[in-house]
mmCIF file of C-alpha atoms in Angstrom:
data_model
loop_
_atom_site.group_PDB
_atom_site.id
_atom_site.type_symbol
_atom_site.label_atom_id
_atom_site.label_comp_id
_atom_site.label_asym_id
_atom_site.label_seq_id
_atom_site.Cartn_x
_atom_site.Cartn_y
_atom_site.Cartn_z
ATOM 1 C CA MET A 5 -14.817 -9.751 27.533
ATOM 2 C CA PRO A 6 -12.336 -11.669 30.165
ATOM 3 C CA GLN A 7 -10.741 -9.476 32.845
ATOM 4 C CA GLU A 8 -7.235 -8.268 31.748
ATOM 5 C CA THR A 9 -4.282 -8.631 33.858
ATOM 6 C CA ASN A 10 -1.213 -6.244 33.942
ATOM 7 C CA MET A 11 0.778 -9.248 32.774
ATOM 8 C CA GLN A 12 -1.081 -9.261 29.578
ATOM 9 C CA ARG A 13 -0.008 -5.938 28.528
ATOM 10 C CA THR A 14 3.326 -5.718 29.869
ATOM 11 C CA ILE A 15 4.768 -8.991 28.419
ATOM 12 C CA PRO A 16 4.053 -7.447 24.819
ATOM 13 C CA ILE A 17 5.705 -4.016 25.558
ATOM 14 C CA ILE A 18 8.899 -5.930 26.820
ATOM 15 C CA VAL A 19 8.905 -8.086 23.629
ATOM 16 C CA CYS A 20 8.595 -4.891 21.524
ATOM 17 C CA PHE A 21 11.439 -3.250 23.268
ATOM 18 C CA ILE A 22 13.810 -6.061 23.079
ATOM 19 C CA PHE A 23 13.027 -6.731 19.410
ATOM 20 C CA GLY A 24 13.181 -3.104 18.488
ATOM 21 C CA LEU A 25 16.256 -2.207 20.386
ATOM 22 C CA PHE A 26 18.071 -5.271 18.856
ATOM 23 C CA MET A 27 16.985 -4.459 15.363
ATOM 24 C CA LEU A 28 18.281 -0.906 15.997
ATOM 25 C CA VAL A 29 21.352 -1.595 17.508
ATOM 26 C CA GLN A 30 22.138 -4.557 15.059
ATOM 27 C CA PHE A 31 22.333 -1.907 12.219
ATOM 28 C CA PHE A 32 25.739 -0.607 13.789
ATOM 29 C CA VAL A 33 27.265 -4.155 14.481
ATOM 30 C CA PRO A 34 28.438 -5.493 11.264
ATOM 31 C CA HIS A 35 29.323 -8.725 12.789
ATOM 32 C CA HIS A 36 27.956 -12.011 10.838
ATOM 33 C CA ALA A 37 26.530 -13.469 13.732
ATOM 34 C CA SER A 38 24.523 -10.178 14.275
ATOM 35 C CA ILE A 39 23.569 -10.002 10.712
ATOM 36 C CA SER A 40 22.486 -13.597 10.795
ATOM 37 C CA ALA A 41 20.224 -12.949 13.856
ATOM 38 C CA TYR A 42 18.909 -9.823 12.040
ATOM 39 C CA GLN A 43 18.023 -12.063 9.141
ATOM 40 C CA THR A 44 16.241 -14.528 11.344
ATOM 41 C CA VAL A 45 14.159 -11.984 12.889
ATOM 42 C CA LEU A 46 13.142 -10.669 9.501
ATOM 43 C CA ASP A 47 12.028 -14.310 8.728
ATOM 44 C CA TRP A 48 9.967 -14.613 11.861
ATOM 45 C CA MET A 49 8.365 -11.269 11.002
ATOM 46 C CA GLN A 50 7.298 -12.702 7.524
ATOM 47 C CA ILE A 51 6.048 -15.872 9.218
ATOM 48 C CA ILE A 52 3.892 -14.101 11.599
ATOM 49 C CA PHE A 53 2.804 -11.805 9.014
ATOM 50 C CA VAL A 54 1.317 -14.856 6.933
ATOM 51 C CA PHE A 55 -0.709 -15.642 9.963
ATOM 52 C CA THR A 56 -2.021 -12.263 10.584
ATOM 53 C CA LEU A 57 -3.071 -12.656 6.712
ATOM 54 C CA LEU A 58 -4.709 -15.857 7.679
ATOM 55 C CA VAL A 59 -6.798 -13.911 10.363
ATOM 56 C CA GLY A 60 -7.889 -11.678 7.748
ATOM 57 C CA VAL A 61 -9.052 -14.420 5.375
ATOM 58 C CA ILE A 62 -10.805 -16.314 8.155
ATOM 59 C CA SER A 63 -12.476 -13.015 9.139
ATOM 60 C CA TYR A 64 -13.563 -12.265 5.712
ATOM 61 C CA ALA A 65 -14.833 -15.710 5.325
ATOM 62 C CA LYS A 66 -16.682 -15.785 8.682
ATOM 63 C CA LEU A 67 -18.356 -12.404 7.787
ATOM 64 C CA ASN A 68 -19.551 -13.681 4.394
ATOM 65 C CA ALA A 69 -20.773 -17.098 5.828
ATOM 66 C CA LYS A 70 -22.707 -15.039 8.681
ATOM 67 C CA LYS A 71 -24.479 -13.068 5.952
ATOM 68 C CA ILE A 72 -25.228 -16.059 3.932
ATOM 69 C CA THR A 73 -26.464 -18.239 6.836
ATOM 70 C CA ARG A 74 -28.914 -15.361 7.802
ATOM 71 C CA THR A 75 -29.773 -14.879 4.188
ATOM 72 C CA GLN A 76 -29.358 -11.012 4.782
ATOM 73 C CA THR A 77 -30.036 -8.737 1.672
ATOM 74 C CA GLY A 78 -27.418 -9.494 -1.125
ATOM 75 C CA TRP A 79 -26.336 -12.734 0.289
ATOM 76 C CA GLY A 80 -25.707 -13.946 -3.109
ATOM 77 C CA TYR A 81 -23.051 -11.510 -3.806
ATOM 78 C CA ASN A 82 -21.428 -12.936 -0.552
ATOM 79 C CA LEU A 83 -21.593 -16.448 -1.757
ATOM 80 C CA ILE A 84 -19.810 -15.347 -5.015
ATOM 81 C CA GLY A 85 -17.094 -13.753 -2.915
ATOM 82 C CA LEU A 86 -16.464 -17.050 -0.919
ATOM 83 C CA ILE A 87 -16.721 -19.158 -3.983
ATOM 84 C CA GLY A 88 -13.847 -17.004 -5.714
ATOM 85 C CA LEU A 89 -11.938 -17.302 -2.612
ATOM 86 C CA ALA A 90 -12.420 -20.971 -2.215
ATOM 87 C CA VAL A 91 -11.647 -21.406 -5.912
ATOM 88 C CA MET A 92 -8.461 -19.852 -5.643
ATOM 89 C CA ILE A 93 -7.176 -21.499 -2.505
ATOM 90 C CA ILE A 94 -8.198 -25.096 -3.948
ATOM 91 C CA LEU A 95 -6.689 -24.421 -7.531
ATOM 92 C CA GLY A 96 -3.602 -22.843 -5.829
ATOM 93 C CA LEU A 97 -2.686 -25.373 -3.142
ATOM 94 C CA SER A 98 -3.615 -28.509 -5.119
ATOM 95 C CA MET A 99 -2.439 -27.761 -8.744
ATOM 96 C CA GLY A 100 0.426 -25.348 -7.974
ATOM 97 C CA THR A 101 1.007 -21.567 -8.985
ATOM 98 C CA GLY A 102 3.300 -21.959 -11.829
ATOM 99 C CA GLU A 103 2.896 -21.435 -15.732
ATOM 100 C CA LYS A 104 -0.240 -22.863 -17.257
ATOM 101 C CA THR A 105 -1.957 -23.855 -14.017
ATOM 102 C CA PRO A 106 -5.622 -23.110 -13.667
ATOM 103 C CA PHE A 107 -4.515 -20.819 -10.594
ATOM 104 C CA LEU A 108 -2.523 -18.635 -13.110
ATOM 105 C CA TRP A 109 -5.359 -18.690 -15.574
ATOM 106 C CA MET A 110 -7.837 -17.521 -12.981
ATOM 107 C CA PHE A 111 -5.441 -14.658 -12.195
ATOM 108 C CA ASN A 112 -5.015 -13.788 -15.892
ATOM 109 C CA ASN A 113 -8.562 -14.009 -17.133
ATOM 110 C CA VAL A 114 -10.615 -13.103 -13.977
ATOM 111 C CA GLN A 115 -8.421 -11.045 -11.440
ATOM 112 C CA ALA A 116 -6.181 -9.002 -13.506
ATOM 113 C CA PRO A 117 -8.633 -7.686 -16.049
ATOM 114 C CA MET A 118 -11.199 -6.635 -13.335
ATOM 115 C CA GLN A 119 -8.456 -5.113 -11.218
ATOM 116 C CA SER A 120 -7.126 -2.915 -14.143
ATOM 117 C CA THR A 121 -10.748 -2.150 -15.204
ATOM 118 C CA MET A 122 -11.550 -1.001 -11.497
ATOM 119 C CA PHE A 123 -8.429 1.253 -11.305
ATOM 120 C CA SER A 124 -9.257 2.728 -15.167
ATOM 121 C CA LEU A 125 -12.472 3.625 -13.655
ATOM 122 C CA LEU A 126 -10.978 6.154 -11.539
ATOM 123 C CA ALA A 127 -10.042 7.911 -14.824
ATOM 124 C CA PHE A 128 -13.643 9.019 -15.032
ATOM 125 C CA PHE A 129 -14.266 9.746 -11.395
ATOM 126 C CA VAL A 130 -10.912 11.795 -11.155
ATOM 127 C CA ALA A 131 -12.009 13.646 -14.044
ATOM 128 C CA SER A 132 -15.638 14.384 -12.658
ATOM 129 C CA ALA A 133 -13.886 15.389 -9.454
ATOM 130 C CA ALA A 134 -11.554 17.743 -11.069
ATOM 131 C CA TYR A 135 -14.160 19.305 -12.828
ATOM 132 C CA ARG A 136 -16.073 20.145 -9.745
ATOM 133 C CA GLY A 137 -13.094 20.801 -7.583
ATOM 134 C CA PHE A 138 -10.437 22.787 -9.755
ATOM 135 C CA ARG A 139 -11.990 25.978 -9.906
ATOM 136 C CA ALA A 140 -9.014 28.533 -9.777
ATOM 137 C CA ARG A 141 -10.634 30.485 -7.011
ATOM 138 C CA SER A 142 -7.153 31.258 -5.461
ATOM 139 C CA TRP A 143 -3.465 31.878 -6.634
ATOM 140 C CA GLU A 144 -2.560 28.444 -5.035
ATOM 141 C CA ALA A 145 -5.523 26.410 -6.808
ATOM 142 C CA GLY A 146 -4.682 28.082 -10.131
ATOM 143 C CA LEU A 147 -1.063 26.961 -9.784
ATOM 144 C CA LEU A 148 -2.202 23.461 -9.025
ATOM 145 C CA LEU A 149 -4.510 23.422 -11.938
ATOM 146 C CA ALA A 150 -1.933 25.060 -14.494
ATOM 147 C CA VAL A 151 0.877 22.272 -13.248
ATOM 148 C CA ALA A 152 -1.751 19.414 -13.943
ATOM 149 C CA ILE A 153 -2.428 20.573 -17.255
ATOM 150 C CA VAL A 154 1.098 21.035 -18.299
ATOM 151 C CA VAL A 155 2.263 17.576 -16.644
ATOM 152 C CA MET A 156 -0.683 15.813 -18.527
ATOM 153 C CA LEU A 157 -0.154 17.483 -21.858
ATOM 154 C CA GLY A 158 3.573 16.893 -21.507
ATOM 155 C CA ARG A 159 3.054 13.281 -21.228
ATOM 156 C CA VAL A 160 1.074 12.684 -24.384
ATOM 157 C CA PRO A 161 2.006 13.460 -28.069
ATOM 158 C CA LEU A 162 -0.551 16.246 -28.186
ATOM 159 C CA GLY A 163 1.580 18.345 -26.086
ATOM 160 C CA ASN A 164 4.634 18.153 -28.075
ATOM 161 C CA PHE A 165 2.348 18.853 -31.202
ATOM 162 C CA ILE A 166 1.111 22.139 -29.664
ATOM 163 C CA SER A 167 4.934 23.024 -28.671
ATOM 164 C CA HIS A 168 7.875 21.246 -27.756
ATOM 165 C CA TRP A 169 8.050 23.811 -24.804
ATOM 166 C CA ILE A 170 5.187 21.726 -23.055
ATOM 167 C CA PRO A 171 7.152 18.443 -22.628
ATOM 168 C CA ASP A 172 10.143 20.407 -21.420
ATOM 169 C CA ALA A 173 8.330 22.550 -19.012
ATOM 170 C CA ALA A 174 6.644 19.379 -17.606
ATOM 171 C CA ASN A 175 10.022 17.625 -17.143
ATOM 172 C CA TRP A 176 11.585 20.577 -15.592
ATOM 173 C CA ILE A 177 8.556 20.786 -13.061
ATOM 174 C CA LEU A 178 8.964 17.313 -12.276
ATOM 175 C CA ARG A 179 12.672 17.484 -11.926
ATOM 176 C CA THR A 180 12.857 20.801 -9.835
ATOM 177 C CA PRO A 181 9.828 22.291 -7.893
ATOM 178 C CA SER A 182 7.867 19.254 -7.579
ATOM 179 C CA MET A 183 11.112 17.228 -6.518
ATOM 180 C CA ALA A 184 11.707 20.020 -3.879
ATOM 181 C CA ALA A 185 8.328 19.588 -2.344
ATOM 182 C CA LYS A 186 8.701 15.826 -2.604
ATOM 183 C CA ARG A 187 11.972 15.902 -0.792
ATOM 184 C CA GLY A 188 10.493 18.159 1.797
ATOM 185 C CA ILE A 189 7.723 15.801 2.345
ATOM 186 C CA TYR A 190 9.951 12.878 2.437
ATOM 187 C CA ILE A 191 12.192 14.641 5.140
ATOM 188 C CA GLY A 192 9.079 15.458 7.109
ATOM 189 C CA ILE A 193 7.875 11.560 6.878
ATOM 190 C CA GLY A 194 11.268 10.381 7.822
ATOM 191 C CA LEU A 195 11.473 12.677 10.933
ATOM 192 C CA GLY A 196 7.756 11.467 11.878
ATOM 193 C CA THR A 197 8.777 7.665 11.277
ATOM 194 C CA ILE A 198 11.873 7.998 13.460
ATOM 195 C CA SER A 199 9.967 9.708 16.341
ATOM 196 C CA THR A 200 6.994 7.275 16.212
ATOM 197 C CA SER A 201 9.371 4.320 16.129
ATOM 198 C CA LEU A 202 11.199 5.559 19.041
ATOM 199 C CA ARG A 203 7.882 6.044 20.903
ATOM 200 C CA ILE A 204 6.915 2.481 19.801
ATOM 201 C CA ILE A 205 10.160 1.084 21.186
ATOM 202 C CA LEU A 206 10.227 3.019 24.352
ATOM 203 C CA GLY A 207 6.609 1.930 25.230
ATOM 204 C CA ILE A 208 5.182 5.288 25.088
ATOM 205 C CA GLU A 209 2.971 4.491 22.107
ATOM 206 C CA ARG A 210 0.745 1.370 23.068
ATOM 207 C CA THR A 211 -2.138 1.903 20.531
ATOM 208 C CA TYR A 212 -1.362 -1.447 19.124
ATOM 209 C CA LEU A 213 -2.202 -3.253 22.321
ATOM 210 C CA GLY A 214 -5.803 -2.165 21.769
ATOM 211 C CA ARG A 215 -8.217 -0.746 24.399
ATOM 212 C CA LYS A 216 -8.002 -1.882 28.018
ATOM 213 C CA MET B 23 -12.248 -17.005 -29.223
ATOM 214 C CA HIS B 24 -10.857 -18.098 -26.074
ATOM 215 C CA THR B 25 -13.018 -18.836 -23.141
ATOM 216 C CA GLY B 26 -10.625 -16.749 -21.086
ATOM 217 C CA THR B 27 -11.040 -13.657 -23.421
ATOM 218 C CA LEU B 28 -15.025 -13.995 -23.315
ATOM 219 C CA ILE B 29 -14.899 -14.214 -19.244
ATOM 220 C CA ALA B 30 -12.490 -11.385 -19.025
ATOM 221 C CA ALA B 31 -14.592 -9.226 -21.503
ATOM 222 C CA PHE B 32 -17.890 -10.195 -19.546
ATOM 223 C CA LEU B 33 -16.207 -9.114 -16.322
ATOM 224 C CA THR B 34 -14.620 -5.897 -17.765
ATOM 225 C CA LEU B 35 -18.109 -4.853 -18.962
ATOM 226 C CA CYS B 36 -19.642 -5.734 -15.748
ATOM 227 C CA ILE B 37 -17.285 -3.305 -13.863
ATOM 228 C CA PHE B 38 -17.725 -0.575 -16.474
ATOM 229 C CA SER B 39 -21.620 -0.920 -15.836
ATOM 230 C CA PHE B 40 -20.837 1.094 -12.698
ATOM 231 C CA LEU B 41 -20.330 4.074 -14.886
ATOM 232 C CA TYR B 42 -24.151 4.034 -15.558
ATOM 233 C CA LYS B 43 -25.032 3.173 -11.924
ATOM 234 C CA ASP B 44 -24.566 0.589 -9.091
ATOM 235 C CA ASN B 45 -26.233 -2.556 -10.717
ATOM 236 C CA PRO B 46 -26.149 -6.359 -9.949
ATOM 237 C CA PHE B 47 -23.605 -7.107 -12.448
ATOM 238 C CA TYR B 48 -21.188 -4.647 -10.947
ATOM 239 C CA LYS B 49 -21.778 -6.131 -7.490
ATOM 240 C CA PHE B 50 -21.321 -9.519 -8.918
ATOM 241 C CA ALA B 51 -18.071 -8.611 -10.471
ATOM 242 C CA GLU B 52 -16.822 -6.476 -7.197
ATOM 243 C CA HIS B 53 -17.622 -9.414 -4.847
ATOM 244 C CA LEU B 54 -15.958 -11.877 -7.121
ATOM 245 C CA LEU B 55 -12.904 -9.622 -7.385
ATOM 246 C CA VAL B 56 -12.571 -9.372 -3.665
ATOM 247 C CA GLY B 57 -12.927 -13.142 -3.045
ATOM 248 C CA VAL B 58 -10.512 -14.067 -5.942
ATOM 249 C CA SER B 59 -7.889 -11.291 -4.795
ATOM 250 C CA VAL B 60 -7.998 -12.346 -1.185
ATOM 251 C CA GLY B 61 -7.630 -16.131 -2.284
ATOM 252 C CA TYR B 62 -4.612 -15.150 -4.364
ATOM 253 C CA VAL B 63 -2.726 -13.299 -2.028
ATOM 254 C CA LEU B 64 -3.116 -15.950 0.630
ATOM 255 C CA VAL B 65 -1.838 -18.841 -1.652
ATOM 256 C CA ILE B 66 0.992 -16.676 -2.802
ATOM 257 C CA ALA B 67 1.951 -15.974 0.837
ATOM 258 C CA LEU B 68 1.695 -19.444 1.915
ATOM 259 C CA ASN B 69 3.848 -20.858 -1.265
ATOM 260 C CA THR B 70 6.524 -18.136 -1.038
ATOM 261 C CA THR B 71 6.746 -17.523 2.893
ATOM 262 C CA LEU B 72 5.135 -20.316 4.988
ATOM 263 C CA MET B 73 6.419 -23.201 2.810
ATOM 264 C CA PRO B 74 10.140 -21.993 2.410
ATOM 265 C CA LYS B 75 10.589 -20.072 5.554
ATOM 266 C CA LEU B 76 8.786 -22.189 8.096
ATOM 267 C CA LEU B 77 7.504 -25.601 6.963
ATOM 268 C CA ASN B 78 10.528 -26.681 5.112
ATOM 269 C CA PRO B 79 13.186 -25.447 7.552
ATOM 270 C CA VAL B 80 11.359 -27.128 10.392
ATOM 271 C CA PHE B 81 10.436 -30.553 8.723
ATOM 272 C CA LYS B 82 13.148 -30.835 6.158
ATOM 273 C CA GLU B 83 16.139 -29.290 7.481
ATOM 274 C CA GLY B 84 15.528 -30.003 11.031
ATOM 275 C CA ARG B 85 15.790 -26.309 12.116
ATOM 276 C CA PHE B 86 13.508 -26.454 15.259
ATOM 277 C CA ASP B 87 14.376 -22.725 16.252
ATOM 278 C CA TYR B 88 11.863 -21.739 13.478
ATOM 279 C CA ILE B 89 9.047 -23.488 15.707
ATOM 280 C CA ILE B 90 9.212 -20.265 17.875
ATOM 281 C CA PRO B 91 7.714 -17.954 14.906
ATOM 282 C CA GLY B 92 5.356 -20.713 14.026
ATOM 283 C CA ILE B 93 4.087 -20.743 17.701
ATOM 284 C CA LEU B 94 3.790 -16.863 17.541
ATOM 285 C CA GLY B 95 2.011 -17.300 14.299
ATOM 286 C CA LEU B 96 -0.410 -19.726 15.944
ATOM 287 C CA PHE B 97 -0.963 -16.937 18.807
ATOM 288 C CA MET B 98 -2.350 -14.697 15.986
ATOM 289 C CA LEU B 99 -5.064 -17.265 15.429
ATOM 290 C CA LEU B 100 -6.090 -17.189 19.034
ATOM 291 C CA ARG B 101 -7.785 -13.467 18.286
ATOM 292 C CA PHE B 102 -10.786 -15.949 17.636
ATOM 293 C CA PHE B 103 -11.049 -16.918 21.306
ATOM 294 C CA PRO B 104 -11.574 -13.948 23.569
ATOM 295 C CA LYS B 105 -9.968 -15.915 26.620
ATOM 296 C CA TYR B 106 -6.555 -16.275 24.931
ATOM 297 C CA ALA B 107 -6.677 -13.268 22.509
ATOM 298 C CA TRP B 108 -4.049 -11.311 24.413
ATOM 299 C CA LEU B 109 -1.382 -13.743 23.644
ATOM 300 C CA SER B 110 -1.630 -12.410 19.879
ATOM 301 C CA ARG B 111 -0.364 -9.014 21.192
ATOM 302 C CA ILE B 112 3.101 -10.589 21.643
ATOM 303 C CA SER B 113 3.072 -11.584 18.082
ATOM 304 C CA ILE B 114 1.902 -8.053 17.043
ATOM 305 C CA ALA B 115 4.493 -6.491 19.561
ATOM 306 C CA LEU B 116 7.186 -8.657 17.784
ATOM 307 C CA ILE B 117 6.412 -7.154 14.317
ATOM 308 C CA ILE B 118 5.639 -3.781 15.541
ATOM 309 C CA GLY B 119 8.937 -3.463 17.761
ATOM 310 C CA ALA B 120 11.345 -5.173 15.294
ATOM 311 C CA GLY B 121 9.555 -2.998 12.395
ATOM 312 C CA ALA B 122 10.372 0.092 14.257
ATOM 313 C CA GLY B 123 13.768 -0.861 15.037
ATOM 314 C CA VAL B 124 14.436 -1.705 11.399
ATOM 315 C CA ALA B 125 12.721 1.673 10.268
ATOM 316 C CA ILE B 126 14.956 4.076 12.469
ATOM 317 C CA PRO B 127 18.289 3.649 10.462
ATOM 318 C CA ALA B 128 16.537 2.629 7.112
ATOM 319 C CA THR B 129 14.583 5.900 7.319
ATOM 320 C CA LEU B 130 17.500 8.015 8.454
ATOM 321 C CA GLN B 131 19.433 6.752 5.417
ATOM 322 C CA ALA B 132 17.009 6.617 2.666
ATOM 323 C CA LYS B 133 14.593 9.418 3.459
ATOM 324 C CA ILE B 134 16.858 12.020 5.214
ATOM 325 C CA PHE B 135 20.526 11.593 4.444
ATOM 326 C CA ALA B 136 19.773 10.503 0.784
ATOM 327 C CA GLN B 137 17.217 13.518 0.208
ATOM 328 C CA MET B 138 19.663 15.797 1.942
ATOM 329 C CA GLN B 139 22.902 14.475 -0.139
ATOM 330 C CA ALA B 140 21.174 14.465 -3.443
ATOM 331 C CA THR B 141 20.232 18.280 -2.757
ATOM 332 C CA MET B 142 23.540 19.384 -1.796
ATOM 333 C CA ILE B 143 25.247 17.646 -4.780
ATOM 334 C CA ASN B 144 23.164 19.735 -7.111
ATOM 335 C CA PHE B 145 23.499 23.060 -5.108
ATOM 336 C CA ALA B 146 25.693 24.875 -7.217
ATOM 337 C CA SER B 147 23.206 25.590 -10.215
ATOM 338 C CA VAL B 148 19.960 27.685 -10.603
ATOM 339 C CA ASP B 149 17.916 24.415 -10.500
ATOM 340 C CA GLY B 150 19.748 23.085 -7.255
ATOM 341 C CA ILE B 151 18.946 26.592 -5.429
ATOM 342 C CA ILE B 152 15.382 26.416 -6.405
ATOM 343 C CA VAL B 153 15.292 22.709 -5.051
ATOM 344 C CA PHE B 154 17.185 23.907 -1.782
ATOM 345 C CA ALA B 155 14.437 26.739 -1.592
ATOM 346 C CA GLY B 156 11.681 24.459 -2.055
ATOM 347 C CA ILE B 157 12.633 21.948 0.495
ATOM 348 C CA ALA B 158 13.560 24.673 3.094
ATOM 349 C CA THR B 159 10.159 26.433 2.647
ATOM 350 C CA THR B 160 8.158 23.109 2.382
ATOM 351 C CA LEU B 161 9.735 22.296 5.696
ATOM 352 C CA ALA B 162 8.935 25.423 7.022
ATOM 353 C CA TYR B 163 5.214 25.117 6.211
ATOM 354 C CA PHE B 164 5.218 21.913 8.144
ATOM 355 C CA PHE B 165 6.926 23.264 11.266
ATOM 356 C CA PHE B 166 3.993 24.234 13.401
ATOM 357 C CA SER B 167 6.066 24.930 16.688
ATOM 358 C CA LYS B 168 6.572 28.552 15.470
ATOM 359 C CA GLU B 169 3.701 30.892 14.348
ATOM 360 C CA HIS B 170 3.349 31.458 10.689
ATOM 361 C CA LYS B 171 3.989 35.129 10.967
ATOM 362 C CA GLY B 172 6.612 37.647 9.564
ATOM 363 C CA TRP B 173 9.628 36.212 7.490
ATOM 364 C CA PHE B 174 8.770 32.654 8.568
ATOM 365 C CA GLY B 175 5.263 32.951 7.653
ATOM 366 C CA THR B 176 6.310 34.200 4.164
ATOM 367 C CA SER B 177 8.710 31.262 3.665
ATOM 368 C CA ALA B 178 5.767 28.702 4.911
ATOM 369 C CA ARG B 179 3.467 30.543 2.206
ATOM 370 C CA VAL B 180 6.338 30.011 -0.635
ATOM 371 C CA GLY B 181 6.398 26.443 0.785
ATOM 372 C CA THR B 182 2.598 25.978 -0.110
ATOM 373 C CA TRP B 183 3.503 27.103 -3.621
ATOM 374 C CA PHE B 184 5.843 24.283 -4.188
ATOM 375 C CA LEU B 185 3.383 21.856 -2.376
ATOM 376 C CA MET B 186 0.829 23.076 -4.956
ATOM 377 C CA ILE B 187 3.174 22.360 -7.800
ATOM 378 C CA PHE B 188 3.966 18.877 -6.336
ATOM 379 C CA PHE B 189 0.285 18.075 -5.989
ATOM 380 C CA GLY B 190 -0.616 19.321 -9.393
ATOM 381 C CA ALA B 191 2.235 17.250 -10.800
ATOM 382 C CA THR B 192 1.187 14.256 -8.868
ATOM 383 C CA PHE B 193 -2.408 14.720 -9.985
ATOM 384 C CA GLY B 194 -1.551 14.871 -13.579
ATOM 385 C CA TYR B 195 0.570 11.778 -13.106
ATOM 386 C CA THR B 196 -2.163 9.807 -11.523
ATOM 387 C CA VAL B 197 -4.621 10.891 -14.340
ATOM 388 C CA MET B 198 -2.298 9.607 -17.062
ATOM 389 C CA SER B 199 -1.661 6.363 -15.377
ATOM 390 C CA ARG B 200 -5.439 6.054 -15.149
ATOM 391 C CA ILE B 201 -6.037 6.880 -18.644
ATOM 392 C CA SER B 202 -3.518 4.418 -19.917
ATOM 393 C CA LEU B 203 -5.224 1.740 -17.969
ATOM 394 C CA LEU B 204 -8.518 2.771 -19.570
ATOM 395 C CA ILE B 205 -6.556 2.719 -22.942
ATOM 396 C CA GLY B 206 -5.582 -0.784 -22.238
ATOM 397 C CA ARG B 207 -9.051 -2.190 -21.436
ATOM 398 C CA MET B 208 -10.289 -0.372 -24.486
ATOM 399 C CA GLN B 209 -7.598 -2.155 -26.618
ATOM 400 C CA PHE B 210 -8.786 -5.479 -25.068
ATOM 401 C CA LEU B 211 -12.452 -4.712 -25.652
ATOM 402 C CA LEU B 212 -12.021 -3.586 -29.198
ATOM 403 C CA GLY B 213 -8.959 -5.674 -30.238
ATOM 404 C CA ASP B 214 -8.818 -8.963 -28.328
ATOM 405 C CA PHE B 215 -12.601 -9.350 -27.833
ATOM 406 C CA LEU B 216 -14.337 -7.701 -30.725
ATOM 407 C CA HIS B 217 -11.533 -7.560 -33.293
ATOM 408 C CA VAL B 218 -12.570 -4.061 -34.325
ATOM 409 C CA ILE B 219 -8.987 -2.814 -33.868
ATOM 410 C CA LYS B 220 -5.669 -4.535 -34.700
#
């Protein structure tokens, strides 16, 4: 690793401070020049974000290519991944992404079915995890279990078939006690976000710079 | 039968085969899914962001100020060259700093003031009082600067009950959403693919 100078850590901290302070102060300045500059910085962020995405894609391709060239165990699967990546990029960039394009066909017939099946698998794993973990060993665990059962039954016709009180109870739980805890968590997250953001802008939090 | 339906059904069954155990069909589908998803996200990002926000403004509209984010973006790619990798920190610093600056007022409005306002508006009802008590006790549970003893400990304990209700409701909702996805896949396999159901 090359020797690191102070400047290499100071410049990013200054950039972070300037842009952080500007975006914060801009909120309180409703002038059109300020709003325009704000929009420009948002565009800049999106552009840089695409390049960060590109870094991830290159890393993914490099990692897979390395395993293939070294013929490591399961290298064939890595080749499949790379082929999938290459096909999507070639189709998307050469023939567009609109309706009736091969790119969209790949999305509808390859990506979307696999993605939804992958998530639907979680139904089985959640059920088995619940069977093992949901033992009403304490009042809190029992409460969690009872609420989960009422909400699940309240969302399907079976709940209404048993009693119309079940959907009503499920709706009340979601609207009142569950909402209360959700708001409490939101307020906590909000306070945490604000304090962390301030630490970042003021240069106290520097973990994004990496290790020295 | 459409080729697309046949391929989608094969890939769906490949993924479901994991319910038996990890096997080559599942691994094939898993790696294909990752590769295709990465390619999809990249192409969409290039088409919706890089073209309209960088290449078109610079090359078609002559807005050369947009070269700056382009250069900062290229700095990100220098992460692959250890000697110049530090330059990518400048781009990261811009995203992190500007993101933090945007987050403070946005969070204050959406996560704190809006939540408090919604609580206050409905305060004059039994449900409103329960919600207020729930928020106060939930926050008490997450406040660790004071020992959870006495009346404060009791309110923190009540807070855990509200949290358990929230977790239970969220769990129930998550299970139902996964079940509905499973039903969707079963409808596809038995309807579109096998034509057993209509």
